[in-house]
XYZ file of C-alpha atoms in Angstrom:
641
model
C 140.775 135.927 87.734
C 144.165 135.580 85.803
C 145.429 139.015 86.677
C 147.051 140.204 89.754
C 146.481 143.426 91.135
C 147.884 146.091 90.038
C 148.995 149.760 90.921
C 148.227 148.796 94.817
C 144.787 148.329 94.225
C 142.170 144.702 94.967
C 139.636 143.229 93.733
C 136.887 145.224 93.141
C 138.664 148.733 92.496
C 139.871 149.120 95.788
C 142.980 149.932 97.238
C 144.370 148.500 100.491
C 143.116 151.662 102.564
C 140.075 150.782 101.273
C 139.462 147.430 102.582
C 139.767 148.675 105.597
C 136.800 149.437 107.942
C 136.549 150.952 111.439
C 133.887 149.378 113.574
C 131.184 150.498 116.358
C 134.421 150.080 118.956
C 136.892 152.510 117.120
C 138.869 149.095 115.954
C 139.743 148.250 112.028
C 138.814 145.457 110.049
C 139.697 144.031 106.927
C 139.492 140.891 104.642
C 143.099 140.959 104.778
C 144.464 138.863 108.040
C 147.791 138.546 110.126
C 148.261 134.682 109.241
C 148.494 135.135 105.633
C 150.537 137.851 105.186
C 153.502 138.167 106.859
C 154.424 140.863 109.961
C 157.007 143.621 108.051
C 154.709 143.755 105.295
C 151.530 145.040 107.048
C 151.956 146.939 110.525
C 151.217 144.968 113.972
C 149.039 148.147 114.720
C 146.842 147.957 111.271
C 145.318 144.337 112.254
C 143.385 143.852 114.993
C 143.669 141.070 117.399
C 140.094 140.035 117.000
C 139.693 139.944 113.033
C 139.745 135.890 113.250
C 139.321 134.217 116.474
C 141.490 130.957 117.297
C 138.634 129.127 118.290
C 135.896 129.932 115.695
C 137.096 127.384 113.694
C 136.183 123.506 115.763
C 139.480 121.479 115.405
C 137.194 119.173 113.329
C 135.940 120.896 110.537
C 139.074 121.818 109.231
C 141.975 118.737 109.473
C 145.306 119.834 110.605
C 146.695 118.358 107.494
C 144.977 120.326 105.429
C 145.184 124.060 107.015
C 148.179 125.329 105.009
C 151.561 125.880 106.846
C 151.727 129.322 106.424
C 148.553 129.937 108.543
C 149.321 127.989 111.551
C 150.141 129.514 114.872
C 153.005 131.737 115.389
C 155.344 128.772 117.853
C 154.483 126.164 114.519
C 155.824 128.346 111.840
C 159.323 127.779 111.104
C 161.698 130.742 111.823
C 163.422 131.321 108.235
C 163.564 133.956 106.175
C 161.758 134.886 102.735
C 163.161 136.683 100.029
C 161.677 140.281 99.350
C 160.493 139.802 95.911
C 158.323 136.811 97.283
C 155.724 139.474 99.326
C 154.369 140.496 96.457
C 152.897 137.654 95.129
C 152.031 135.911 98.498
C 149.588 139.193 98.489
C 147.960 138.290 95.491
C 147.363 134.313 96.011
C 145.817 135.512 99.932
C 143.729 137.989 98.130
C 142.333 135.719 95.440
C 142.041 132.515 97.036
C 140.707 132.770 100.997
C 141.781 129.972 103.322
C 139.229 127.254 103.194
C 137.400 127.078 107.433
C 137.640 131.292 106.788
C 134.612 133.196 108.208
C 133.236 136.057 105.501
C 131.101 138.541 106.405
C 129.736 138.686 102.930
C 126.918 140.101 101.159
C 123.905 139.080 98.742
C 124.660 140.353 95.271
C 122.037 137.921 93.097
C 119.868 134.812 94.099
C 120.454 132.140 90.917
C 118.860 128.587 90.469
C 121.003 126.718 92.471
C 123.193 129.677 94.264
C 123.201 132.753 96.312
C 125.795 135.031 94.925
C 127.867 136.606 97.392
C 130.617 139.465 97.706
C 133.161 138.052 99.708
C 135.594 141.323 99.128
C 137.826 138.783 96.713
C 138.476 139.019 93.103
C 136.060 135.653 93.004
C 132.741 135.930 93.841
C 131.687 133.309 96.459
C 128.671 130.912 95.773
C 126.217 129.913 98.639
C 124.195 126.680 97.541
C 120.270 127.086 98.080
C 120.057 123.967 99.872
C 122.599 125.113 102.761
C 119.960 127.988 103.321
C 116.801 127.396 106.094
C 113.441 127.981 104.998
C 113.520 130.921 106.693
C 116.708 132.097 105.167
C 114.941 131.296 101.494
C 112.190 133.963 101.783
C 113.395 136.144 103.283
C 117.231 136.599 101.702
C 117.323 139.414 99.163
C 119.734 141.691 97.343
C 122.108 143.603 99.371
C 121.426 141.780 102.962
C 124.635 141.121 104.953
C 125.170 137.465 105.297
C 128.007 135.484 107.152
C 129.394 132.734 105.636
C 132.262 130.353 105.453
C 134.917 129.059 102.745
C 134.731 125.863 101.636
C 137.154 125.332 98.882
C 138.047 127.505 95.749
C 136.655 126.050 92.472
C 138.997 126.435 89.907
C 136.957 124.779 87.167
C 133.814 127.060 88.028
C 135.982 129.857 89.037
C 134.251 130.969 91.915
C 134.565 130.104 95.955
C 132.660 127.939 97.106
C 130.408 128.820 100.316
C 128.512 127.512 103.473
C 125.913 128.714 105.900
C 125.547 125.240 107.836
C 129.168 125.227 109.234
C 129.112 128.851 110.378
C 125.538 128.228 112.141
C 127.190 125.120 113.867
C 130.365 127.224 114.792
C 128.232 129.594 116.623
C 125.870 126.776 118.087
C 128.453 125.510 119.447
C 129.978 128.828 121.131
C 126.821 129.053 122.480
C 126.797 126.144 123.618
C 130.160 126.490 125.763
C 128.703 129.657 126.940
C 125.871 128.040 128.253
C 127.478 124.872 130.264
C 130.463 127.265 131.736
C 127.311 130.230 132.573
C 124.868 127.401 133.543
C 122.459 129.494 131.550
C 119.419 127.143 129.121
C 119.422 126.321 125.657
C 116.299 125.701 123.274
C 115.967 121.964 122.554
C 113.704 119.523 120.729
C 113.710 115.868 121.807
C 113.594 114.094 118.430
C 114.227 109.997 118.853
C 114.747 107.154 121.416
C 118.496 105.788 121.417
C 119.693 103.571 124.028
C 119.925 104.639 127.755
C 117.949 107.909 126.790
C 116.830 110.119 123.746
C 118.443 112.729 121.445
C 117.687 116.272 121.671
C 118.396 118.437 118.673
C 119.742 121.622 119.449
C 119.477 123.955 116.183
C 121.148 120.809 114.201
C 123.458 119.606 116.830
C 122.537 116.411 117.937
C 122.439 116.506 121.568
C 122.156 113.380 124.502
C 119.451 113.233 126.755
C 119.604 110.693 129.522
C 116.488 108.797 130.171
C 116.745 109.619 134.099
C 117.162 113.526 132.696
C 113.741 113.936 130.562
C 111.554 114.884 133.479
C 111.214 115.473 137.158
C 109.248 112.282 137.394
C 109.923 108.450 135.839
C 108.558 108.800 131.932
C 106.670 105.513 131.583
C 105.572 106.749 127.941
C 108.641 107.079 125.695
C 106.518 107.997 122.442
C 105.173 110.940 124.365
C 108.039 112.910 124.804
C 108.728 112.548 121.445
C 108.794 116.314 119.249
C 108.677 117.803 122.744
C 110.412 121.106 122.943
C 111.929 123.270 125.863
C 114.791 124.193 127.441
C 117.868 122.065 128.665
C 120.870 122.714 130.573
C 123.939 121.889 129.235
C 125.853 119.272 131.596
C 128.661 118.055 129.373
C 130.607 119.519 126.833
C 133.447 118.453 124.136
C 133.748 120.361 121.405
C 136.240 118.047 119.968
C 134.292 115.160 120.152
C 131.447 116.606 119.298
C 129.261 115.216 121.601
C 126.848 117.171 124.229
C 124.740 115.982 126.917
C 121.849 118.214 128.306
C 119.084 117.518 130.943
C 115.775 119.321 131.031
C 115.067 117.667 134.301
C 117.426 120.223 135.837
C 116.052 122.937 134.211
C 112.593 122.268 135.457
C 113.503 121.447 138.944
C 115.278 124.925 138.845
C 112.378 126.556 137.378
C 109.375 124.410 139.864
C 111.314 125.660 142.939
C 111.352 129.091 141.994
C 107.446 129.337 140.823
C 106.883 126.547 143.583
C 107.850 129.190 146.705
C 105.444 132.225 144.285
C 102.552 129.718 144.365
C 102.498 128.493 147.826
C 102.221 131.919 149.148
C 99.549 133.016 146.521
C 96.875 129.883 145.435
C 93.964 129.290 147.624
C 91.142 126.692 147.735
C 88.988 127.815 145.414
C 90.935 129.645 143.335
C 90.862 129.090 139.543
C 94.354 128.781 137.696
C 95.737 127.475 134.396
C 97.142 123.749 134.521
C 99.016 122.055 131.809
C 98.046 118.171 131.571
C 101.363 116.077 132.423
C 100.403 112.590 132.430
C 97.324 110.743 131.976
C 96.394 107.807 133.950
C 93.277 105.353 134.192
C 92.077 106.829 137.379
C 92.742 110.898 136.941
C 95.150 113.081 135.149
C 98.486 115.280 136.403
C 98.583 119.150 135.630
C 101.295 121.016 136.076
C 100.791 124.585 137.448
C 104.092 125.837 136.840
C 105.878 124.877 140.153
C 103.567 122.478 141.500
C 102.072 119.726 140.639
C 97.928 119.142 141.083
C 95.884 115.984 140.686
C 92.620 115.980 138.895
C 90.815 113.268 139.809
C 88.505 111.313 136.707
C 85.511 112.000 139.287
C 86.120 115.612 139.108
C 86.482 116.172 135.329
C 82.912 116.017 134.324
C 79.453 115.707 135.806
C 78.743 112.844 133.869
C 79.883 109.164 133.183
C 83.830 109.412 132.071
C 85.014 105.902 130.621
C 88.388 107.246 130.517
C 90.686 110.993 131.327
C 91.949 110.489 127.813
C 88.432 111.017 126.362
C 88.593 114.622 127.818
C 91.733 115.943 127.411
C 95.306 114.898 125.864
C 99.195 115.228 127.333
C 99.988 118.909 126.743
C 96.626 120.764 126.612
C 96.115 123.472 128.726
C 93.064 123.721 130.540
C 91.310 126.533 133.236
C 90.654 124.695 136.591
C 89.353 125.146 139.851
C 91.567 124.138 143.743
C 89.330 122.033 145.312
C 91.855 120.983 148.065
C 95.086 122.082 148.913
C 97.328 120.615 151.587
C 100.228 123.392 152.375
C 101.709 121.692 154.504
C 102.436 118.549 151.934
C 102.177 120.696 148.834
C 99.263 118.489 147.490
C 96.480 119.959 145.532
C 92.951 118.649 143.767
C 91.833 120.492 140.887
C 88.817 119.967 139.299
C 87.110 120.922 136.026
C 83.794 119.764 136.801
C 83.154 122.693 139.488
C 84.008 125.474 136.788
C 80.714 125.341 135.934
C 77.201 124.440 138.247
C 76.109 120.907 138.624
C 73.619 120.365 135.817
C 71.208 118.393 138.103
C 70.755 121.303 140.606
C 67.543 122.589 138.272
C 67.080 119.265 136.756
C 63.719 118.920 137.446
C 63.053 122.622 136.063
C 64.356 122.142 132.710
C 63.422 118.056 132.175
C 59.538 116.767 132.500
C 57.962 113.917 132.579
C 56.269 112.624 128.942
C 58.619 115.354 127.558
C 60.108 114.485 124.425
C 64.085 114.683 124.022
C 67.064 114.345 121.783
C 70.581 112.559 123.472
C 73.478 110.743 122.026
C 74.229 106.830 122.887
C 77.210 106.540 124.671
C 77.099 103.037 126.079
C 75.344 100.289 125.388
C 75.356 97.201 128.134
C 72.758 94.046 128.273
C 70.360 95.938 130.122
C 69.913 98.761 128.081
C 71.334 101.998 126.578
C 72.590 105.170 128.558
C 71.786 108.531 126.430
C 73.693 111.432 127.056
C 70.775 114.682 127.259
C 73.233 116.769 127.772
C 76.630 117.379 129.580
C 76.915 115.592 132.404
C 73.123 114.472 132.470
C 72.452 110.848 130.970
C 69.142 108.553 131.528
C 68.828 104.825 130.884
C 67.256 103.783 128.328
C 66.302 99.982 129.624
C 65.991 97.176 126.815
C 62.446 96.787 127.937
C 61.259 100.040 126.830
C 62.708 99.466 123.433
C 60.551 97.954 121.318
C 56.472 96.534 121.912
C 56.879 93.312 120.131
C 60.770 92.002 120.237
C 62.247 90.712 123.253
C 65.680 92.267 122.382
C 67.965 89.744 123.858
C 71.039 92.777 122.927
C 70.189 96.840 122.789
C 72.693 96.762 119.996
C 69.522 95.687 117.001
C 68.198 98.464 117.867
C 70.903 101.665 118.233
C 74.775 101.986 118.117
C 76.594 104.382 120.122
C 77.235 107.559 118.940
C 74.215 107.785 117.305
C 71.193 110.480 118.107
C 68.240 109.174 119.001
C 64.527 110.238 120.481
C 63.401 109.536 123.842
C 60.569 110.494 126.135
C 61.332 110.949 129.804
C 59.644 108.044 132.174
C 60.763 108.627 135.325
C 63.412 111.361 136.701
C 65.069 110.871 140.231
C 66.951 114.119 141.086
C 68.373 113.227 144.275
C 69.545 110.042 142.700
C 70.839 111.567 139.093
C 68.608 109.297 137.789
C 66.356 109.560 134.256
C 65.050 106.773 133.115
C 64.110 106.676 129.441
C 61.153 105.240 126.956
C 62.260 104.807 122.837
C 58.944 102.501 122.454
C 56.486 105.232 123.724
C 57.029 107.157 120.527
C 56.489 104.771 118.395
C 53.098 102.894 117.020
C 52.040 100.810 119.690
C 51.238 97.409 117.433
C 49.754 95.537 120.044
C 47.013 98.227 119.999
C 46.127 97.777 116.467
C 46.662 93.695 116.361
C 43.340 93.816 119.082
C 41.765 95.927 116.573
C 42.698 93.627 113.237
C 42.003 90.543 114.802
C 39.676 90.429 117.935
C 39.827 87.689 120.100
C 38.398 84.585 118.449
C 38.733 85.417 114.388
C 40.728 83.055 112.938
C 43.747 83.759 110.986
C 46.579 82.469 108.329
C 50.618 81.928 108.606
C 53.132 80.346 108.557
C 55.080 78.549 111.536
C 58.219 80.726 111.932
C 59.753 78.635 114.957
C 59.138 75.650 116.822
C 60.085 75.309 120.505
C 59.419 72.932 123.205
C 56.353 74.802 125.000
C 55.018 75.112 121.416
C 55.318 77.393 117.672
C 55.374 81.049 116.902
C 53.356 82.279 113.868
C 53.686 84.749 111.703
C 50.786 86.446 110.842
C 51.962 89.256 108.826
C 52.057 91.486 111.735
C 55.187 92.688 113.817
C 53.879 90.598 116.712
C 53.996 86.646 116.297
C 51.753 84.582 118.019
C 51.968 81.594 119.945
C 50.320 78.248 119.780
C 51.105 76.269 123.185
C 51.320 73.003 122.801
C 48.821 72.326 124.925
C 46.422 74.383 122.427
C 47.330 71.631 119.290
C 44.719 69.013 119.819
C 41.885 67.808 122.178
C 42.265 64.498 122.401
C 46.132 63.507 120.841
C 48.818 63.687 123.796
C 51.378 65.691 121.848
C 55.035 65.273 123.676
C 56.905 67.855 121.356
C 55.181 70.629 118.632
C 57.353 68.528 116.043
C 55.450 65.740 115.979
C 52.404 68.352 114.768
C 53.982 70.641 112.952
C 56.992 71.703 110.966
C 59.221 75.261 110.074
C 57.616 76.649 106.728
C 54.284 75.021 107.340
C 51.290 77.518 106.651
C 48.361 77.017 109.278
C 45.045 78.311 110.521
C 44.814 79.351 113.908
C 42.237 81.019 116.626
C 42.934 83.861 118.335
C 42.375 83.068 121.919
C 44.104 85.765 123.776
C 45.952 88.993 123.308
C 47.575 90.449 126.503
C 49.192 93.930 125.413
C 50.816 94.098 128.852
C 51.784 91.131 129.056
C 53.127 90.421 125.717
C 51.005 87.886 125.103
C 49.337 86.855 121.450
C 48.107 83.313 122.342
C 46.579 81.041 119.340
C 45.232 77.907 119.227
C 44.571 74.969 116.209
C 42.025 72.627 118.335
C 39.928 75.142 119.149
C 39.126 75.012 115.118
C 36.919 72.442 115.933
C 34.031 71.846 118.701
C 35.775 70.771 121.936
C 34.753 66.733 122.390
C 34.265 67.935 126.342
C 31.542 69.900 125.641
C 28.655 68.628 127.460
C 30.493 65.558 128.725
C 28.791 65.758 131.980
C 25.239 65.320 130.219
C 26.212 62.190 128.296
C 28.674 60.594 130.514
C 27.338 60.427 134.199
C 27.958 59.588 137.229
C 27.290 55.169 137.582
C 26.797 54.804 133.595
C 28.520 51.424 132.723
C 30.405 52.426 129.465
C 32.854 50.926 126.844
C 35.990 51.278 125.458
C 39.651 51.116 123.890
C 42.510 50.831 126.179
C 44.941 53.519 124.797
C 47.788 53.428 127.348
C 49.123 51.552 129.838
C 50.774 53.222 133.157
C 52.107 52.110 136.156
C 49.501 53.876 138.124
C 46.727 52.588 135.664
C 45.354 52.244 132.496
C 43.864 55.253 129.922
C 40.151 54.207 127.689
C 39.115 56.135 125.064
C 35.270 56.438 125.113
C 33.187 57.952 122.825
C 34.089 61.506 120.750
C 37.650 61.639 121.613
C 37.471 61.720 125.214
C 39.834 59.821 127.269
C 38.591 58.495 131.390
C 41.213 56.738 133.862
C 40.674 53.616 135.240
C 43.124 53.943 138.136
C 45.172 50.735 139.420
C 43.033 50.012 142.461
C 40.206 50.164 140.241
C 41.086 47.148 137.517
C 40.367 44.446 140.185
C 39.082 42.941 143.506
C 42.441 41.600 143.687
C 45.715 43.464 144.175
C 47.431 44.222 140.820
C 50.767 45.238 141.530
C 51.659 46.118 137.831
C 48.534 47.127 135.009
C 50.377 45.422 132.471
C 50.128 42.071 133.489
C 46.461 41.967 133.255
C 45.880 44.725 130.476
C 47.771 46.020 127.001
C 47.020 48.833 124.469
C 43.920 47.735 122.405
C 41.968 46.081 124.606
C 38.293 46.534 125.043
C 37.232 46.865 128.755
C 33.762 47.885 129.967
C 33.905 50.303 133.168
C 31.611 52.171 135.567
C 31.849 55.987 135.331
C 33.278 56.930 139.122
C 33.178 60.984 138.551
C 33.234 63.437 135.479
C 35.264 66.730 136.191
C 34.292 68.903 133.469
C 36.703 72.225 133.644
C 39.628 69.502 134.434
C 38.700 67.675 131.694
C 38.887 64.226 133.756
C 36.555 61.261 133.911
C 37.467 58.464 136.286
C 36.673 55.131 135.660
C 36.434 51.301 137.416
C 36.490 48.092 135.684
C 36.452 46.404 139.611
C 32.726 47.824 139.504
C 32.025 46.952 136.223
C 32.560 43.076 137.045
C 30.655 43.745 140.456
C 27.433 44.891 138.208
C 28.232 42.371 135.991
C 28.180 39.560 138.790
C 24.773 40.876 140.341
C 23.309 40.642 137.248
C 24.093 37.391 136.573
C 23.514 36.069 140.329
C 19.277 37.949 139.939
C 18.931 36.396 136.890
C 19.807 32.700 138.078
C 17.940 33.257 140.968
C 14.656 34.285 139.421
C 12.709 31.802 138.602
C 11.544 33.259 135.242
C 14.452 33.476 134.289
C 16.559 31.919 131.343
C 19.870 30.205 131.307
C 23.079 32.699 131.896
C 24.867 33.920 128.423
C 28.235 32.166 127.516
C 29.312 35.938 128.647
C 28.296 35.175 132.420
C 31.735 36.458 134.807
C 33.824 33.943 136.523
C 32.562 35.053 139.204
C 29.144 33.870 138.368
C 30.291 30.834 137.314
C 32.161 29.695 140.510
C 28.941 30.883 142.054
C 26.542 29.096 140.098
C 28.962 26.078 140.482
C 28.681 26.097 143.702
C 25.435 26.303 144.366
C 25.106 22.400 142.236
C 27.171 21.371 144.861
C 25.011 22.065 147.674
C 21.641 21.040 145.718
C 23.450 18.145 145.502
């Protein structure tokens, strides 16, 4: 790199003749250009006009400070004159050192580590970093393939010249670029992030504005969406200088929809099938675009069965085959649907479903009332919360199944004209009621332990899926029991009769007084009608007082039935405790109710007394005689005397 050449020859071997080439057109070119050497040395008529454009080279990638005098237009250069023995080595310096912003049509010699190695047709070999290459460029680029590049800057240290790919791609970006705003023709762009008032579009690494207003034909309430979306854009603004470019796809899709819009509303017809792309998704349907015009698809029409949302079916950007289920002309409105590209699944429902037929779905909703199995597309059947389980009343569907799972089912009922199936996920299962009547008949007694205690009474478990019930009612004979607490607590283990079992119902009644004989039995035999009888008061009411009489059986003695005389409140005359004597009134066996009198019982009482002072065999009254007899008696002295 220290010698100059010699003998007329350049780098490389070759003479001047050499370097240069005729092209395709019948012009020459060279490496060797009008602005660095000067006019009387080479011939007008040897350099072409075209060799080096004036504007392949942006005003900003190259300052004006820095382009070398000697290179700058013909009206800059100063108009003085150069010795002749200076030519020479002005000849040399352009041929080993090219002006940094020059274009090279170079070529690959060797791919290195960090470099492409490339024949620039100067003394110095020219060095193309790896990293300025695309991934494209990287496997592909090989030995001997023609590459253009530009200078950079001449590396004395390294002593080569040092390249770039980037700027040359960006120099003819950008002349396509002012090709396509002064031809109105499209570019490629990708939309790749949301600034303010818009987006930016890159356009093969040229950073690119995108008004908000210019994205698409219609408002985009969605910014992420458009985001990585690619297509074409016209240019609307152009400075080169300022590197800055603003394009608008919404004008090249309004140019492209009116062009396929006046194809397609001569050509589709109702019932037609076309090709849609989805455009926007909303709650109650989705958009398609069918490349001019714009169709509706309506959440009803996208699938036979239940759709919770259009998103669930399809996204922003798929392409899907539809059918025109309406189409207005005249308005340019059309209904596509998805659903009718295939026959309604209900049509030969009855034909491929039967009733007691065992079946395989998928939950996809669960609600309070039950569980909705998908059979198959676009057929689902209820599953109701009753039919879920024999023994738990499921108070939420979720114990039992989640959705998305697969579950069994037998078919219960099937409605065609309603879409309706409903669904049984018990009926395949044991029925345990069936074998509790077989373990434990209806009066065996059994063991457990009280698992809850409620108002109406306390569930037991017996060891069994079903728990029975003891009603409070069903605790004792003869105690008045006002909660199961008082009886009975959580944890306690008990011994119960089974009373009743009631599969349909639900039913597993039990029962702890019937453990022992019921005091009732027989009460009408030994408790009849006008026996005078004996007893404990046990409680006091307002509409009379309770007696306990013999075994645990309780009669009434009802207010108008304590005395002759008017007893406005029981209390006054009576208190727990007391022994009374009454006359049995009536006995109601299956009521279980005795009614008693204590008025009556004094009446007998006073007749007694009255026959025996009156018979003259008899002996004095008892210190027990009633008042009554006593006022008698005392006034009968009276009238003796």
């Amino acid at each position: 790199m220290d010698g100059k050449p010699t003998n007329g020859n350049l780098p490389g071997g070759k003479t001047e003749e050499e370097t240069v080439e005729t092209n395709e057109d019948g012009k020459t070119e060279g490496v060797i250009t009008e602005d660095v050497i000067p006019e009387d040395v080479i011939p007008e008529d040897v350099i072409p006009e075209d060799v080096i454009p004036e504007d392949v080279i942006p005003e900003d990638v190259i300052p004006e400070d820095v382009i070398p005098e000697d290179v700058k237009a013909e009206d800059e250069k100063p108009e003085e004159a150069k010795p002749e023995d200076d030519f020479g080595k002005m000849f040399a310096e352009s041929i080993e050192n090219p002006d940094e912003g020059e274009i090279i049509h170079g070529v690959v010699i060797k791919i290195l580590k960090e470099y492409v190695a490339i024949n620039i047709n100067r003394k110095s070999e020219g060095m193309l970093p790896l990293t300025d290459l695309t991934e494209e460029e990287m496997q592909t680029l090989s030995p001997g393939d023609p590459i253009d590049v530009m200078v950079e800057r001449y590396d004395s240290s390294q002593g080569f010249v040092l390249l770039s790919r980037e700027k040359v791609i960006r120099v003819r970006v950008w002349d396509e670029l002012q090709k396509a705003h002064e031809e109105g023709s499209a570019v490629q762009a990708t939309i790749v992030a949301k600034v303010k008032g818009g987006f930016t579009a890159d356009i093969a690494g040229i950073k690119a504005f995108l008004p908000g207003s210019q994205v698409d034909i219609r408002p985009v309430r969605d910014n992420d969406s458009v985001i990585g979306l690619e297509g074409k854009f016209k240019v609307l603004k152009i400075s080169r200088k300022k590197a800055n470019v603003v394009v608008s796809r919404r004008s090249y899709l309004e140019e492209e929809r009116e062009t396929q819009r006046k194809v397609l509303l001569d050509s589709v017809r109702e019932g037609d099938e076309v090709v849609a792309r989805v455009k926007n998704i909303t709650d109650y349907g989705v958009f398609m675009d069918l490349g001019g015009l714009d169709g509706l698809m309506h959440i009803t029409d996208m699938g036979y069965g239940k759709i919770v949302h259009p998103s669930h079916v399809c996204k922003v950007g798929d392409t899907l085959k539809v059918k025109v289920i309406r189409f207005d002309r005249e308005r340019g409105r059309i209904s596509l649907g998805l659903k009718q590209m295939r026959p309604d699944p209900w049509l030969d429902i009855e034909e491929r479903y039967q009733v007691e037929e065992k079946l395989t779905g998928r939950v996809t909703n669960i609600t309070r009332y039950g569980a909705f199995i998908e059979l198959e597309e676009g057929v689902e059947g209820l599953l109701h919360v009753s039919e879920m389980s024999w023994s738990k009343r499921l108070k939420d569907p979720s114990e039992i199944m989640k959705p998305g799972e697969t579950v069994d089912v037998q078919v219960l009922k099937l409605e065609k004209e309603n879409k309706k199936i409903s669904l049984g996920y018990k009926q395949l299962l044991p029925n345990p009621w069936d074998e509790l009547k077989t373990a434990h008949p209806e009066g065996t007694v059994v063991e457990g332990v009280v698992k809850n205690i409620t108002d109406f009474g306390a569930f037991v478990d017996i060891g069994e899926e079903i728990d029975g019930l003891v009603h409070i009612s069903d605790l004792s004979w003869n105690q008045r029991v006002k909660h199961p607490g008082e009886l009975l607590k959580k944890g306690d283990r008990i011994e119960a009769k089974v009373l009743k079992i009631d599969p349909p119902a639900h039913k597993f009644s039990l029962g702890i007084k019937h453990l022992t004989t019921d005091p009732w039995e027989g009460v009408e035999r030994r408790f009849k009608k006008g026996d005078s009888v004996s007893g404990k008061i046990t409680r006091v009411a307002d509409f009379g007082v309770f007696v306990e009489l013999a075994d645990s059986v309780e009669g009434l003695v009802h207010v108008s039935e304590l005395s002759r005389e008017k007893v406005d409140s029981p209390s006054s005359l009576f208190k727990e405790g007391d022994e009374v004597g009454a006359v049995v009134l009536s006995v109601d066996r299956n009521n279980k109710k005795i009614s008693l009198s204590i008025r009556a019982f004094q009446d007998g009482m006073d007749r007694k007394d009255l026959e025996s002072y009156l018979s003259p065999n008899s002996e004095p009254p008892e210190e027990t005689t009633t008042a009554f007899g006593e006022a008698l008696r005392a006034k009968l002295n009276i009238n003796e005397d």
